[in-house]
Every structure is written in structure tokens, then in C-alpha cells.
Coordinates of C-alpha atoms and ligand atoms in Angstrom, one line a residue:
X1 CA 11.0 2.6 -20.6
X2 CA 7.9 4.8 -20.5
X3 CA 7.3 7.2 -17.7
X4 CA 4.4 5.4 -15.7
X5 CA 6.8 2.3 -15.5
X6 CA 9.7 4.2 -13.5
X7 CA 10.5 3.7 -10.1
X8 CA 10.1 6.5 -7.6
X9 CA 14.0 6.6 -7.3
X10 CA 14.4 6.7 -11.2
X11 CA 11.6 9.5 -11.7
X12 CA 12.9 11.7 -9.0
X13 CA 16.3 11.5 -10.6
X14 CA 14.5 12.2 -14.1
X15 CA 12.5 15.3 -12.8
X16 CA 15.5 17.0 -11.0
X17 CA 17.4 16.6 -14.4
X18 CA 14.5 18.0 -16.1
X19 CA 14.1 15.2 -18.5
X20 CA 10.5 15.5 -17.9
X21 CA 8.1 17.6 -15.7
X22 CA 5.8 16.3 -12.8
X23 CA 2.8 17.3 -15.2
X24 CA 4.3 14.8 -17.9
X25 CA 4.9 11.8 -15.4
X26 CA 1.3 12.4 -13.6
X27 CA -0.2 12.8 -17.2
X28 CA 1.5 9.4 -18.0
X29 CA 0.1 7.8 -14.8
X30 CA -3.4 9.0 -15.5
X31 CA -3.2 7.7 -19.0
X32 CA -1.9 4.5 -17.6
X33 CA -5.2 4.2 -15.3
X34 CA -7.3 5.0 -18.3
X35 CA -5.8 2.3 -20.3
X36 CA -5.9 -0.6 -17.5
X37 CA -7.9 0.1 -14.7
X38 CA -11.2 -0.9 -16.4
X39 CA -9.8 -4.4 -16.0
X40 CA -7.9 -4.3 -12.9
X41 CA -10.2 -2.0 -10.8
X42 CA -7.7 -1.1 -8.4
X43 CA -9.0 2.6 -8.1
X44 CA -12.1 3.8 -6.1
X45 CA -11.6 7.6 -7.0
X46 CA -9.1 9.1 -9.4
X47 CA -8.5 12.8 -8.7
X48 CA -7.4 14.0 -12.2
X49 CA -7.9 17.6 -11.5
X50 CA -6.5 17.8 -8.1
X51 CA -3.3 15.4 -9.3
X52 CA -2.7 18.0 -12.0
X53 CA -2.7 20.7 -9.6
X54 CA -0.5 19.1 -7.3
X55 CA 1.9 18.4 -10.1
X56 CA 2.1 21.9 -11.4
X57 CA 3.1 23.2 -7.9
X58 CA 5.7 20.3 -7.8
X59 CA 7.2 21.8 -11.3
X60 CA 7.4 25.0 -9.4
X61 CA 9.1 23.5 -6.5
X62 CA 11.4 21.6 -8.7
X63 CA 12.2 24.8 -10.8
X64 CA 13.0 26.5 -7.7
X65 CA 15.6 23.8 -6.8
X66 CA 14.0 22.9 -3.4
X67 CA 12.6 19.7 -4.3
X68 CA 12.5 16.5 -1.8
X69 CA 12.7 12.8 -2.9
X70 CA 8.9 12.6 -3.3
X71 CA 8.3 15.8 -5.1
X72 CA 6.2 15.4 -8.2
X73 CA 6.0 11.6 -7.7
X74 CA 2.3 10.2 -8.5
X75 CA 1.1 8.2 -5.5
X76 CA -2.1 6.2 -4.8
X77 CA -3.4 5.9 -1.3
X78 CA -5.9 3.1 0.4
X79 CA -9.1 4.2 0.7
X80 CA -9.3 4.2 4.6
X81 CA -6.5 7.1 4.8
X82 CA -8.2 10.4 5.1
X83 CA -7.5 13.0 2.3
X84 CA -8.8 16.4 2.5
X85 CA -11.6 17.0 -0.1
X86 CA -11.2 13.7 -1.6
X87 CA -13.8 10.9 -0.9
X88 CA -12.6 8.4 1.7
X89 CA -14.9 5.2 1.9
X90 CA -13.0 2.4 3.5
X91 CA -14.6 0.7 0.6
X92 CA -18.1 0.8 2.7
X93 CA -21.3 1.7 1.9
X94 CA -21.6 3.4 5.3
X95 CA -19.0 5.9 4.0
X96 CA -19.8 6.1 0.5
X97 CA -20.2 9.7 0.6
X98 CA -17.7 10.8 3.1
X99 CA -15.5 13.6 2.2
X100 CA -12.8 14.2 4.9
X101 CA -12.3 17.8 6.1
X102 CA -8.8 17.3 7.1
X103 CA -5.7 15.2 5.9
X104 CA -4.4 12.2 7.9
X105 CA -0.8 12.9 9.3
X106 CA 0.9 10.6 6.7
X107 CA -1.0 12.5 4.0
X108 CA 0.1 16.0 5.3
X109 CA 3.6 14.5 5.1
X110 CA 3.4 13.3 1.8
X111 CA 1.9 16.6 0.5
X112 CA 4.8 18.6 2.3
X113 CA 7.1 16.6 0.6
X114 CA 5.3 17.5 -2.6
X115 CA 3.8 14.0 -3.6
X116 CA 1.2 14.1 -6.1
X117 CA -2.0 12.0 -4.9
X118 CA -3.8 10.6 -7.9
X119 CA -6.3 8.7 -6.2
X120 CA -7.7 6.2 -3.7
X121 CA -7.5 2.5 -3.8
X122 CA -9.9 -0.4 -3.6
X123 CA -9.6 -2.4 -0.4
X124 CA -11.5 -5.1 1.6
X125 CA -14.2 -3.0 3.8
X126 CA -12.6 -1.7 6.8
X127 CA -9.3 -3.6 5.9
X128 CA -11.2 -6.9 6.8
X129 CA -10.2 -9.4 4.5
X130 CA -7.4 -11.0 2.4
X131 CA -8.6 -10.8 -0.9
X132 CA -10.1 -7.3 -1.7
X133 CA -13.4 -9.3 -2.7
X134 CA -15.1 -7.8 0.4
X135 CA -15.4 -4.2 -1.1
X136 CA -18.5 -2.8 -1.2
X137 CA -18.1 -1.3 -4.6
X138 CA -15.7 -3.7 -6.8
X139 CA -13.5 -6.6 -6.8
X140 CA -9.8 -5.7 -7.7
X141 CA -8.2 -8.2 -9.9
X142 CA -4.5 -9.5 -9.9
X143 CA -2.5 -7.7 -12.9
X144 CA -0.7 -10.9 -13.4
X145 CA -3.9 -12.8 -14.3
X146 CA -7.2 -11.3 -14.0
X147 CA -8.9 -14.2 -12.7
X148 CA -6.8 -14.5 -9.5
X149 CA -7.2 -12.3 -6.3
X150 CA -4.6 -9.5 -5.8
X151 CA -4.4 -10.3 -2.0
X152 CA -5.8 -7.9 0.6
X153 CA -6.7 -6.0 2.3
X154 CA -4.6 -3.3 0.6
X155 CA -5.2 -5.3 -2.7
X156 CA -6.1 -2.2 -4.8
X157 CA -2.7 -0.5 -3.8
X158 CA -0.6 -3.8 -4.5
X159 CA -2.3 -4.2 -8.1
X160 CA -2.0 -0.4 -8.7
X161 CA 1.6 -0.5 -8.1
X162 CA 2.3 -3.9 -10.0
X163 CA 0.3 -2.4 -13.2
X164 CA 2.1 0.9 -12.9
X165 CA -1.0 2.9 -12.1
X166 CA 1.1 5.0 -9.5
X167 CA 4.8 4.7 -8.6
X168 CA 4.2 4.1 -5.1
X169 CA 1.3 3.7 -2.5
X170 CA 0.3 3.7 1.1
X171 CA -1.7 1.0 2.6
X172 CA -2.5 -0.4 6.0
X173 CA -1.4 -3.8 7.9
X174 CA -3.5 -5.1 10.8
X175 CA -2.6 -8.8 10.2
X176 CA -0.8 -8.9 6.7
X177 CA -2.8 -6.5 4.4
X178 CA 0.4 -4.8 3.1
X179 CA 2.7 -8.0 2.8
X180 CA 0.2 -10.2 1.6
X181 CA -1.0 -8.3 -1.5
X182 CA 2.5 -7.0 -2.1
X183 CA 3.5 -10.8 -2.3
X184 CA 0.9 -11.8 -4.4
X185 CA 1.3 -9.1 -6.8
X186 CA 5.0 -9.1 -7.1
X187 CA 5.8 -5.7 -5.4
X188 CA 7.3 -4.8 -2.3
X189 CA 5.6 -3.9 1.0
X190 CA 6.4 -2.9 4.4
X191 CA 4.7 -3.1 7.6
X192 CA 6.8 -0.9 10.0
X193 CA 7.1 -1.2 13.8
X194 CA 4.0 -0.5 15.7
X195 CA 4.3 3.1 16.5
X196 CA 6.8 4.2 13.7
X197 CA 4.1 5.8 11.4
X198 CA 1.2 8.1 13.0
X199 CA -2.3 6.7 12.2
X200 CA -4.1 9.9 12.7
X201 CA -6.6 10.0 10.3
X202 CA -6.6 6.4 9.3
X203 CA -9.8 4.5 10.0
X204 CA -9.2 2.3 12.8
X205 CA -9.7 -1.5 12.5
X206 CA -7.9 -3.2 15.4
X207 CA -6.0 -0.4 17.2
X208 CA -3.5 -2.4 18.8
X209 CA -2.3 -4.1 15.6
X210 CA -2.9 -1.4 12.6
X211 CA 0.1 0.3 11.0
X212 CA 0.3 2.4 7.9
X213 CA 3.2 1.4 5.6
X214 CA 4.4 1.7 2.0
X215 CA 4.0 -0.3 -1.0
X216 CA 6.4 0.3 -4.1
X217 CA 8.2 -1.4 -7.0
X218 CA 11.6 -1.8 -5.0
X219 CA 13.1 -1.9 -1.6
X220 CA 14.6 1.8 -2.2
X221 CA 11.2 3.2 -3.2
X222 CA 9.7 1.9 0.0
X223 CA 12.5 3.2 2.2
X224 CA 12.1 6.5 0.6
X225 CA 8.5 6.5 1.4
X226 CA 9.1 5.3 4.9
X227 CA 11.3 8.0 5.3
X228 CA 8.8 10.7 4.5
X229 CA 5.9 9.3 6.6
X230 CA 7.7 8.2 9.7
X231 CA 8.2 9.9 13.3
X232 CA 6.2 11.1 16.2
X233 CA 3.0 13.0 15.8
X234 CA 1.3 15.2 18.6
X235 CA -2.1 14.0 17.1
X236 CA -1.3 10.3 17.7
X237 CA -0.1 9.0 21.2
X238 CA 0.9 5.8 19.8
X239 CA 3.2 7.3 17.4
X240 CA 6.7 6.7 19.1
X241 CA 9.3 9.6 19.4
X242 CA 12.1 7.2 18.7
X243 CA 14.5 8.8 16.3
X244 CA 14.1 7.9 12.7
X245 CA 17.1 7.0 10.9
X246 CA 17.4 7.5 6.9
X247 CA 16.2 4.5 5.7
X248 CA 17.9 5.0 2.1
X249 CA 21.2 4.9 3.8
X250 CA 21.5 1.2 3.3
X251 CA 25.2 0.3 4.3
X252 CA 27.6 -2.7 3.9
X253 CA 28.3 -4.9 0.9
X254 CA 26.7 -8.4 1.2
X255 CA 25.2 -9.5 4.4
X256 CA 28.5 -11.0 6.3
X257 CA 28.0 -10.3 9.8
X258 CA 24.0 -10.8 9.6
X259 CA 22.3 -13.7 11.3
X260 CA 19.1 -15.1 9.9
X261 CA 16.8 -17.1 11.7
X262 CA 14.4 -19.9 10.1
X263 CA 11.7 -21.8 12.0
X264 CA 12.0 -25.2 10.1
X265 CA 8.4 -25.7 11.4
X266 CA 7.4 -23.0 8.9
X267 CA 8.9 -24.7 6.0
X268 CA 7.0 -28.3 6.8
X269 CA 3.7 -26.6 7.6
X270 CA 0.8 -28.6 6.2
X271 CA -1.0 -26.0 3.5
X272 CA 2.2 -24.7 2.6
X273 CA 2.2 -24.8 -1.3
X274 CA 5.3 -26.7 -2.6
X275 CA 6.0 -24.1 -5.0
X276 CA 6.0 -21.5 -2.4
X277 CA 8.3 -23.7 -0.3
X278 CA 10.9 -24.1 -3.2
X279 CA 10.7 -20.3 -3.8
X280 CA 11.5 -19.5 -0.1
X281 CA 14.3 -22.3 0.2
X282 CA 16.0 -20.7 -2.8
X283 CA 15.8 -17.4 -1.3
X284 CA 17.2 -18.4 2.0
X285 CA 20.0 -19.9 -0.4
X286 CA 20.6 -16.5 -2.0
X287 CA 20.8 -14.9 1.5
X288 CA 23.2 -17.1 2.5
X289 CA 25.3 -16.7 -0.5
X290 CA 25.5 -12.9 0.2
X291 CA 27.4 -14.1 3.4
X292 CA 24.5 -14.2 6.2
X293 CA 24.7 -17.2 8.6
X294 CA 21.5 -18.9 8.9
X295 CA 20.3 -20.5 12.5
X296 CA 17.4 -22.6 13.3
X297 CA 14.9 -20.8 15.8
X298 CA 11.7 -21.9 17.2
X299 CA 8.4 -19.8 17.5
X300 CA 6.1 -22.6 18.9
X301 CA 3.3 -20.4 19.7
X302 CA 2.7 -19.3 16.1
X303 CA 0.3 -22.1 15.8
X304 CA -1.9 -20.1 17.9
X305 CA -1.7 -16.8 16.1
X306 CA -4.5 -17.1 14.0
X307 CA -6.9 -18.1 17.1
X308 CA -5.5 -15.0 19.0
X309 CA -5.7 -12.5 16.2
X310 CA -9.2 -13.5 15.6
X311 CA -10.4 -12.8 19.0
X312 CA -8.0 -9.5 19.4
X313 CA -8.8 -7.8 15.9
X314 CA -12.6 -8.7 16.2
X315 CA -12.9 -7.5 19.7
X316 CA -11.0 -4.2 19.0
X317 CA -13.2 -3.8 15.6
X318 CA -16.4 -4.1 17.5
X319 CA -15.4 -1.4 19.5
X320 CA -14.0 0.8 16.8
X321 CA -16.8 0.5 14.5
X322 CA -19.4 1.3 17.1
X323 CA -19.3 4.7 16.0
X324 CA -20.7 3.9 12.5
X325 CA -24.3 4.1 13.8
X326 CA -26.1 6.5 11.3
X327 CA -25.9 9.0 13.9
X328 CA -22.4 10.1 14.6
X329 CA -20.8 8.7 11.5
X330 CA -22.0 7.0 8.3
X331 CA -25.0 6.0 6.3
X332 CA -28.5 6.4 8.1
X333 CA -31.4 4.5 6.9
X334 CA -33.8 7.4 6.8
X335 CA -37.0 5.0 6.3
X336 CA -36.8 4.0 9.8
X337 CA -39.4 5.6 12.5
X338 CA -38.2 3.7 15.5
X339 CA -34.9 4.8 17.1
X340 CA -33.8 1.1 17.8
X341 CA -34.7 0.0 14.1
X342 CA -33.0 3.1 12.8
X343 CA -29.8 2.0 14.6
X344 CA -30.2 -1.6 13.6
X345 CA -31.0 -1.2 10.0
X346 CA -28.4 1.7 9.3
X347 CA -25.8 -0.7 10.5
X348 CA -27.3 -3.8 8.6
X349 CA -27.6 -2.1 5.4
X350 CA -24.4 0.2 5.6
X351 CA -22.0 -2.6 6.6
X352 CA -21.3 -5.9 4.5
X353 CA -21.3 -9.3 5.6
X354 CA -17.5 -9.9 6.6
X355 CA -17.4 -6.5 8.8
X356 CA -20.7 -7.5 10.3
X357 CA -19.3 -11.2 11.2
X358 CA -16.3 -9.4 12.8
X359 CA -18.4 -7.3 15.0
X360 CA -20.8 -9.8 16.1
X361 CA -17.6 -12.1 17.0
X362 CA -16.1 -9.2 18.8
X363 CA -18.9 -8.0 20.6
X364 CA -19.5 -11.7 21.9
X365 CA -15.9 -11.9 22.9
X366 CA -15.9 -8.9 25.1
X367 CA -19.4 -9.6 26.7
X368 CA -19.6 -9.7 30.5
X369 CA -18.7 -13.1 31.4
X370 CA -16.6 -13.9 28.3
X371 CA -14.0 -11.4 28.5
X372 CA -11.4 -13.5 30.5
X373 CA -12.2 -16.5 28.4
X374 CA -11.5 -15.0 25.2
X375 CA -10.0 -11.4 24.9
X376 CA -8.0 -12.0 28.3
X377 CA -6.7 -15.4 27.0
X378 CA -6.0 -14.3 23.5
X379 CA -3.9 -11.5 25.1
X380 CA -1.9 -14.0 27.1
X381 CA -1.2 -15.8 24.0
X382 CA 0.0 -12.7 22.5
X383 CA 2.6 -12.3 25.3
X384 CA 3.7 -15.9 24.7
X385 CA 4.1 -15.1 20.8
X386 CA 6.0 -11.9 21.7
X387 CA 8.3 -13.9 24.0
X388 CA 9.0 -16.2 21.4
X389 CA 10.4 -13.3 19.1
X390 CA 12.3 -11.8 21.9
X391 CA 13.8 -15.1 22.4
X392 CA 14.7 -15.8 18.7
X393 CA 16.2 -12.2 18.4
X394 CA 18.6 -13.2 21.1
X395 CA 20.4 -15.4 18.3
X396 CA 19.5 -13.8 15.2
X397 CA 19.1 -10.2 13.3
X398 CA 16.3 -11.3 11.3
X399 CA 13.6 -13.9 10.6
X400 CA 12.7 -15.2 7.3
X401 CA 9.6 -17.0 6.3
X402 CA 6.9 -17.1 3.5
X403 CA 4.4 -14.3 3.5
X404 CA 1.5 -16.6 2.3
X405 CA 1.2 -20.1 2.1
X406 CA -0.2 -20.2 -1.6
X407 CA 0.4 -17.9 -4.5
X408 CA -2.8 -15.8 -5.4
X409 CA -5.6 -18.2 -6.0
X410 CA -8.9 -17.8 -8.2
X411 CA -11.3 -15.0 -7.2
X412 CA -14.3 -16.7 -5.4
X413 CA -12.4 -19.5 -4.0
X414 CA -12.6 -18.5 -0.3
X415 CA -15.7 -16.3 -0.5
X416 CA -17.9 -19.1 1.0
X417 CA -15.5 -20.0 3.8
X418 CA -14.3 -17.3 5.7
X419 CA -12.2 -19.6 8.2
X420 CA -9.9 -20.8 5.1
X421 CA -9.1 -17.0 4.3
X422 CA -8.4 -16.3 8.0
X423 CA -5.9 -19.4 7.9
X424 CA -3.9 -17.8 5.1
X425 CA -2.7 -15.0 7.5
X426 CA -0.7 -17.6 9.6
X427 CA 2.9 -16.2 8.5
X428 CA 2.2 -12.6 8.6
X429 CA -0.1 -12.1 11.8
X430 CA 2.8 -12.7 14.4
X431 CA 4.4 -9.4 13.6
X432 CA 1.3 -7.5 14.1
X433 CA 0.7 -9.3 17.4
X434 CA 4.3 -8.7 18.4
X435 CA 4.8 -5.0 16.9
X436 CA 7.9 -5.9 14.8
X437 CA 8.4 -4.6 11.2
X438 CA 8.2 -7.0 8.3
X439 CA 8.6 -6.6 4.5
X440 CA 7.4 -8.8 1.5
X441 CA 9.9 -8.8 -1.1
X442 CA 9.3 -10.7 -4.5
X443 CA 11.3 -14.0 -4.5
X444 CA 10.2 -16.0 -7.4
X445 CA 7.1 -17.4 -9.3
X446 CA 4.8 -20.3 -9.4
X447 CA 4.8 -22.7 -12.3
X448 CA 1.8 -20.8 -13.7
X449 CA 3.7 -17.5 -13.3
X450 CA 2.3 -16.0 -10.3
X451 CA 4.7 -13.9 -7.9
X452 CA 5.7 -15.3 -4.5
X453 CA 7.3 -13.1 -1.8
X454 CA 9.7 -13.7 0.9
X455 CA 8.9 -12.3 4.3
X456 CA 11.8 -10.8 6.5
X457 CA 11.1 -9.7 10.1
X458 CA 13.4 -7.8 12.3
X459 CA 13.6 -6.4 15.7
X460 CA 11.3 -3.4 16.9
X461 CA 12.5 0.0 15.2
X462 CA 15.1 -1.9 13.4
X463 CA 13.6 -1.3 9.9
X464 CA 17.2 -0.5 8.7
X465 CA 18.3 -3.9 9.0
X466 CA 15.1 -5.1 7.2
X467 CA 15.9 -2.6 4.2
X468 CA 19.4 -3.7 4.0
X469 CA 18.8 -7.6 3.8
X470 CA 15.9 -6.9 1.5
X471 CA 17.6 -4.8 -0.9
X472 CA 20.9 -6.9 -1.2
X473 CA 18.5 -9.9 -1.4
X474 CA 16.4 -8.0 -4.5
X475 CA 19.8 -7.0 -6.3
X476 CA 21.3 -10.8 -5.8
X477 CA 18.2 -12.8 -6.6
X478 CA 17.4 -10.3 -9.8
X479 CA 13.7 -11.4 -9.8
X480 CA 12.4 -9.2 -12.7
X481 CA 9.3 -8.9 -15.1
X482 CA 6.1 -7.2 -15.3
X483 CA 2.5 -8.5 -15.6
X484 CA 1.6 -8.5 -19.2
X485 CA -1.7 -6.2 -18.8
Ligands
LIG1 N1 -6.6 -10.5 6.4 C1 -6.4 -10.2 7.8 C2 -7.8 -9.9 8.1 O1 -8.8 -10.2 7.4 C3 -5.2 -9.1 7.9 C4 -6.3 -7.7 7.3 C5 -5.5 -6.4 7.6 O2 -4.4 -6.6 7.7 N2 -5.9 -5.3 7.6 O3 -8.2 -9.5 9.3

């Protein structure tokens, strides 16, 4: 196995045993980027010099014997998380030249752990999208089939992990943007509990839904990453003071004593690809074979999740993105002489069509006279969805479902029809609306060899159970293989 193919767990062991240095590992990853990223297009910025300097520092730390699990591990970061001195664009023209003067808390924590940040990943502009086609700069391709979408909005991160262009990544998930691309690219992705991870320094899309989380090659790698980034933060009042257990302590042989909830309505949902259905059914069988008990549950309000999400996410986005007005932040159209025209043109030219669509939708939904009918109503539906989960978790420890209704489809298929793209988030949105954690773990392939992911969701702050089930499943199912890129 070549160095760039290692998991974080394997690389950390090799580094500690001095089988190779952090500089060699980082160079291997940079070489891999040079070899394949012209085809995949996962990176917006590669920081070769910075990465080698961080690797050098990591080697010194390894030499002194005070390494942590991430010391010397090459990582990539979704381009909406601020990295001091390293361009952070949110894949938007309005922030094309933005170089943050500070690190996001999660970046600070990665750097304190000695991780090496090799670069920034492409994404849908401001995380709005499910395909990574909505970037102002480039379209990322799925390493398993370069004509297919990698999923989104953290599509650059998922593609980079799948194609061994970093050992792990951080993405963000507002409605599925970590889990869905992880599913499409055959990697593991975790949306932690709302509040588990600080969002200080991450560009806000929909503040009541956004969470930062890890993408990795294995469940254990995601546990290692979540350990490093979790915990309270005085700079983010929504970061929870709940104690952070060691997520890598995955206890228990098998899954006896665990009860898994399955909503059969999900499995018969129209639009669920039969190959995905088969992969999920087989996965449920595997989980049962590990000793878990499966029970039927009902999440009746999930059918309204897409509608509620569209209103809530767009409303919050319209407010959060008001700051990119060419004066306080972002691109300014300097040709305008009239003040109002300057605002209008700066926003029209700086923001792409999907972002503008959501701002317009959200501004309408929040307008005087409409608030109760839309945002108010959507918030009530959100409570009903939360109640469904609370009831379900009275009888089960975890809920399993598909991540996405279909495997990754050809680039361009939903670009003309945003509604068809929104509908694909059906299975992932509810975890954001209710704040619970969710994971996507590879569970099979379609007939044309595209990866399919299984979603597991648990109670608030119970990521430990999530990792336990996912890890046992991963080992038992033995889904292996890499994209032939
Ligand atoms: N695909 C969803 C959307 O377009 C979710 C995006 C996200 O999680 N950031 O809004």
C-alpha cells in the first residue's frame, strides 16, 4: 500500500513507529493531488509550502514523543471553514479573494493536534446544493465515475477522501451535505449532534441547522477526527458544554442489546432506487446478524421535511448572507456610481443563481405578513418532526435508513430542475431539523458500481452508539474497493 492510501489510524501508527515521516506522507498526498486532481477537481486551493512546513513541525513533535493521534496527518478542509492566511472562498465569486485573518475553532484544534492542512475543497456555493455543480469555480467529479456528481455540498471533501488526496476532511452538513456526498463517494461521513462542534469561523448558511463534521475512509478515522474537534467554545454560544466522551473507545462485541428502528415507509418510498433498497435491506440483515433487534417505527412527518427545510434554510440564509453586500463583505461592483445600484449589482454579480434563488425565497418567506404562514408554520412542522424522533427513540437506540434515494447520477441531470435536487435530501434533512447525529457508512454498490451509503441516526449527543453500530457494521459487511482513478 502506498502512503496516500493509508487510513488515519494506519498512518498515525506508521508515524509513531518511524516507518515514514510526516514530510514523506505529506509529499505522497501532494503527489497524489498532482496525479489525479486535474480529473477530479476536488481542490480549490492547495497549500504546498504551508503543508510541508506543518509536516516539518509535526516531525519535530513526533521526534520529541509528544504526538497526538492527528500529528502529521494530511487533511483537506471544505472551503467555508476559515483558515488563517489561506484563501477561503465558500466557492463564491463574492469571496474569491478572501484570506481570513484567523482560524476557525475546528482548524485551531486540528493545528493544536499537529494535523497538516494541505488545502481547501470545492463545494456548492455557500453549501447550497447537493451536487457540487453549484460552485462558482469548477465542477467536482465523482472518482468512481468521472461523469457523475460526487454529491454535495461537501462534494470536494468526499471526492478528495475517496481518491486518496487527503487522509481525512472536514465538511459541513445543513441538510445532508456531509452524509450524502460520503454516500455517493463510498466514504464515511458524520453529522454530529447540533452543538457538538463549534462553528466559530465557519461561514453560516442556516444557523439553526449547520454542523461541522468529519469525512474519512473508515468509521474509526471519523471518530478520531470528531474527538479532536468537539467540545465547548467560548466563541460559539451554540457549542454545547456536554462532556465529550472518547469516541474511539468503541466497546462491545457484536450488537446484542441494541435495538434498531426502521420506518418501513422509507423503504417503500416512491423514488427510492431498487438497487439502493436492496443494499439497505441487506445492511439491515447484516446489523441483525450482529445481534441487534430490529423494530418498526414510524416517522410520519418526514414527508413534510423537504418543505419545512426549504423555508427554514432559505429564510436563515437570506438573513446570514445579507452581509455580502460589497460594503461590509465580499465583491463590490466598482463600476456603479449609484448606491442602490452598487448594492444590487455587487450581489447579483457576486452570488450565483442557486444562492440568489434561496435568498429571494427566504426574503419572501420572512416578509411582513408572510412570516406566520411560512417560517412560523415550518417551525411548527419542525417540532412535529422532532417529536416523531423522540417517540421513536423511546423504543430504539438507533434508526437506519437510506442516505440518498439514488446512487450518484450524471452531472447535469438536476441542474435545470432545482426542485428535483431538493427532493433528494428527503432522508437526511430530518436529522438537521431535529438536531440529532447521523452517519453515512458504505453498505454496497449499484449494478454499475457506484457506492451506496447506509444512514444511522442516534439520540442527541449519543455519537458513541452511532460509532459502535457503524464500526461493527463496517467490519461485518466488509465493503471494500477503491475507485480506479
Ligand atoms: N442539499 C441541501 C441543500 O441544498 C443541503 C445542503 C447542506 O447540507 N449544506 O440545501
